[in-house]
Amino acid sequence: MAELDSNRKQDDLTWLENLQRNSWEPEIIITGLILAFLFIFPAKIYEFSAYLVQDLGAGFLLSTLVLFYLSVVISVFKIFFIVQLSLRFIWAGLLGLSYAFPKGVNQEKLFKVAQGYSYQHPDEMVLRMEKICSMTLAYPVSISILILIFTFYLGSLIAIKVLFNLPFMAIYAFFLISIMAYAILMATMKKNKFKNWYSNTMLSSVGATYQSNIGKWFTVWYGLIVILLSIPIILNDVKGFDLFFNEKNLSETDINWPISEYYFEDVHPEEKRYPRAYAQSQIMEGSTYKLGLPFYVDDNKSLASLREKFQDELDSISWGKIEAMPDLYQIYIDDEPYYPKNWLPLKSSISGQKSFETILYLDSLESGIHELRVEKVMVFPDFLTNKLKFRHLENWSNFKFLKP
């Protein structure tokens, strides 16, 4: 029996050694597949965060936190795997060099100024690069376990916030306290049951292996450099998301230099959501003009509160009677109010976005450039107390269009 166990252990070691020698094959396949996935995923994250704001009412701050967090994770892993694939490219070149010139440098055929020096053998360079490639792939694996745990925790907090309609500050405070408690527990020098359990986990073991073999500060600085390199990618991935902040007016920059794909159907990607009012095109065709308003679930919550608690505020700005969600909006064309006859509720089969659409009849409008502005009234919970507040947004949406 002892001999059988010994043979089995020897077979396992032989299998592991063979697997380590040929690890480059699965490394390249895994890296390529993950990179392809990572370059597609940011658009899905953006739309998911917009879905949290519009359809679930998770709140802009929490949805932005989700967007930034997931964008950081995706962008950092992009850099990690791009570095890994680039190193494998160098490794492949060195492997070809070692095959073409197995003896390495021929000192006699060098220029005299280059003779007499010690050069690395191609086989040594291949083995060294192989070790570096394997090391760089294992690094993101070591932090991916931590990210998965943290993502599950963050997702649980979001679910609790949405289900119980808790104020963002309560969730944020609990999140900070839990993170601080974890940090204090891990920073203490005394051993405890949690630290003993944690040290035996794969996450802790992989991290300790890295720190003890290549240096604890090297691993820290390597991670920080990757994060710095990913910042431009992160900023590009979250660009324009501030327009989903339903409780604020457009900025002067958004009004003076609007991004056309956010407002006009003919240049808008079908899989994306509209943050503000949108039209069929920047150039009218005929005398009618289609206009749409995106659905925000928080607007539905505003209806009863506006009628019951904020009627005086509505009367002070001469706002009409509020019965349905489109009544929260007032349309102006060149600062003249326009009252649509009816609104049609729709849901996109591609993006899944809900909206209200209407037709504007503009026969009497002169040819030229015109401004369409949308005002909005709403209530929103206070950041700290969750108490409802009234807000009148005079530039909730604003864009210009041309009538030929």
mmCIF file with all atom_site columns, C-alpha atoms in Angstrom, residues 150-163 171-172 174-175:
data_model
loop_
_atom_site.group_PDB
_atom_site.id
_atom_site.type_symbol
_atom_site.label_atom_id
_atom_site.label_alt_id
_atom_site.label_comp_id
_atom_site.label_asym_id
_atom_site.label_entity_id
_atom_site.label_seq_id
_atom_site.pdbx_PDB_ins_code
_atom_site.Cartn_x
_atom_site.Cartn_y
_atom_site.Cartn_z
_atom_site.occupancy
_atom_site.B_iso_or_equiv
_atom_site.pdbx_formal_charge
_atom_site.auth_seq_id
_atom_site.auth_comp_id
_atom_site.auth_asym_id
_atom_site.auth_atom_id
_atom_site.pdbx_PDB_model_num
ATOM 1  C CA . PHE A 1 150 ? -15.824 42.287 -2.830 1.00 0.00 ? 150 PHE A CA 1
ATOM 2  C CA . THR A 1 151 ? -18.159 42.379 -5.861 1.00 0.00 ? 151 THR A CA 1
ATOM 3  C CA . PHE A 1 152 ? -20.542 39.922 -4.210 1.00 0.00 ? 152 PHE A CA 1
ATOM 4  C CA . TYR A 1 153 ? -20.521 42.044 -1.037 1.00 0.00 ? 153 TYR A CA 1
ATOM 5  C CA . LEU A 1 154 ? -21.169 45.265 -2.972 1.00 0.00 ? 154 LEU A CA 1
ATOM 6  C CA . GLY A 1 155 ? -23.964 43.610 -4.960 1.00 0.00 ? 155 GLY A CA 1
ATOM 7  C CA . SER A 1 156 ? -25.617 42.458 -1.725 1.00 0.00 ? 156 SER A CA 1
ATOM 8  C CA . LEU A 1 157 ? -25.573 46.017 -0.356 1.00 0.00 ? 157 LEU A CA 1
ATOM 9  C CA . ILE A 1 158 ? -27.152 47.355 -3.563 1.00 0.00 ? 158 ILE A CA 1
ATOM 10 C CA . ALA A 1 159 ? -29.895 44.715 -3.390 1.00 0.00 ? 159 ALA A CA 1
ATOM 11 C CA . ILE A 1 160 ? -30.645 45.652 0.240  1.00 0.00 ? 160 ILE A CA 1
ATOM 12 C CA . LYS A 1 161 ? -30.738 49.357 -0.659 1.00 0.00 ? 161 LYS A CA 1
ATOM 13 C CA . VAL A 1 162 ? -33.192 48.825 -3.529 1.00 0.00 ? 162 VAL A CA 1
ATOM 14 C CA . LEU A 1 163 ? -35.438 46.307 -1.741 1.00 0.00 ? 163 LEU A CA 1
ATOM 15 C CA . ILE A 1 171 ? -25.543 51.955 2.986  1.00 0.00 ? 171 ILE A CA 1
ATOM 16 C CA . TYR A 1 172 ? -22.385 54.023 2.492  1.00 0.00 ? 172 TYR A CA 1
ATOM 17 C CA . PHE A 1 174 ? -22.267 50.565 6.765  1.00 0.00 ? 174 PHE A CA 1
ATOM 18 C CA . PHE A 1 175 ? -19.889 49.878 3.865  1.00 0.00 ? 175 PHE A CA 1
#
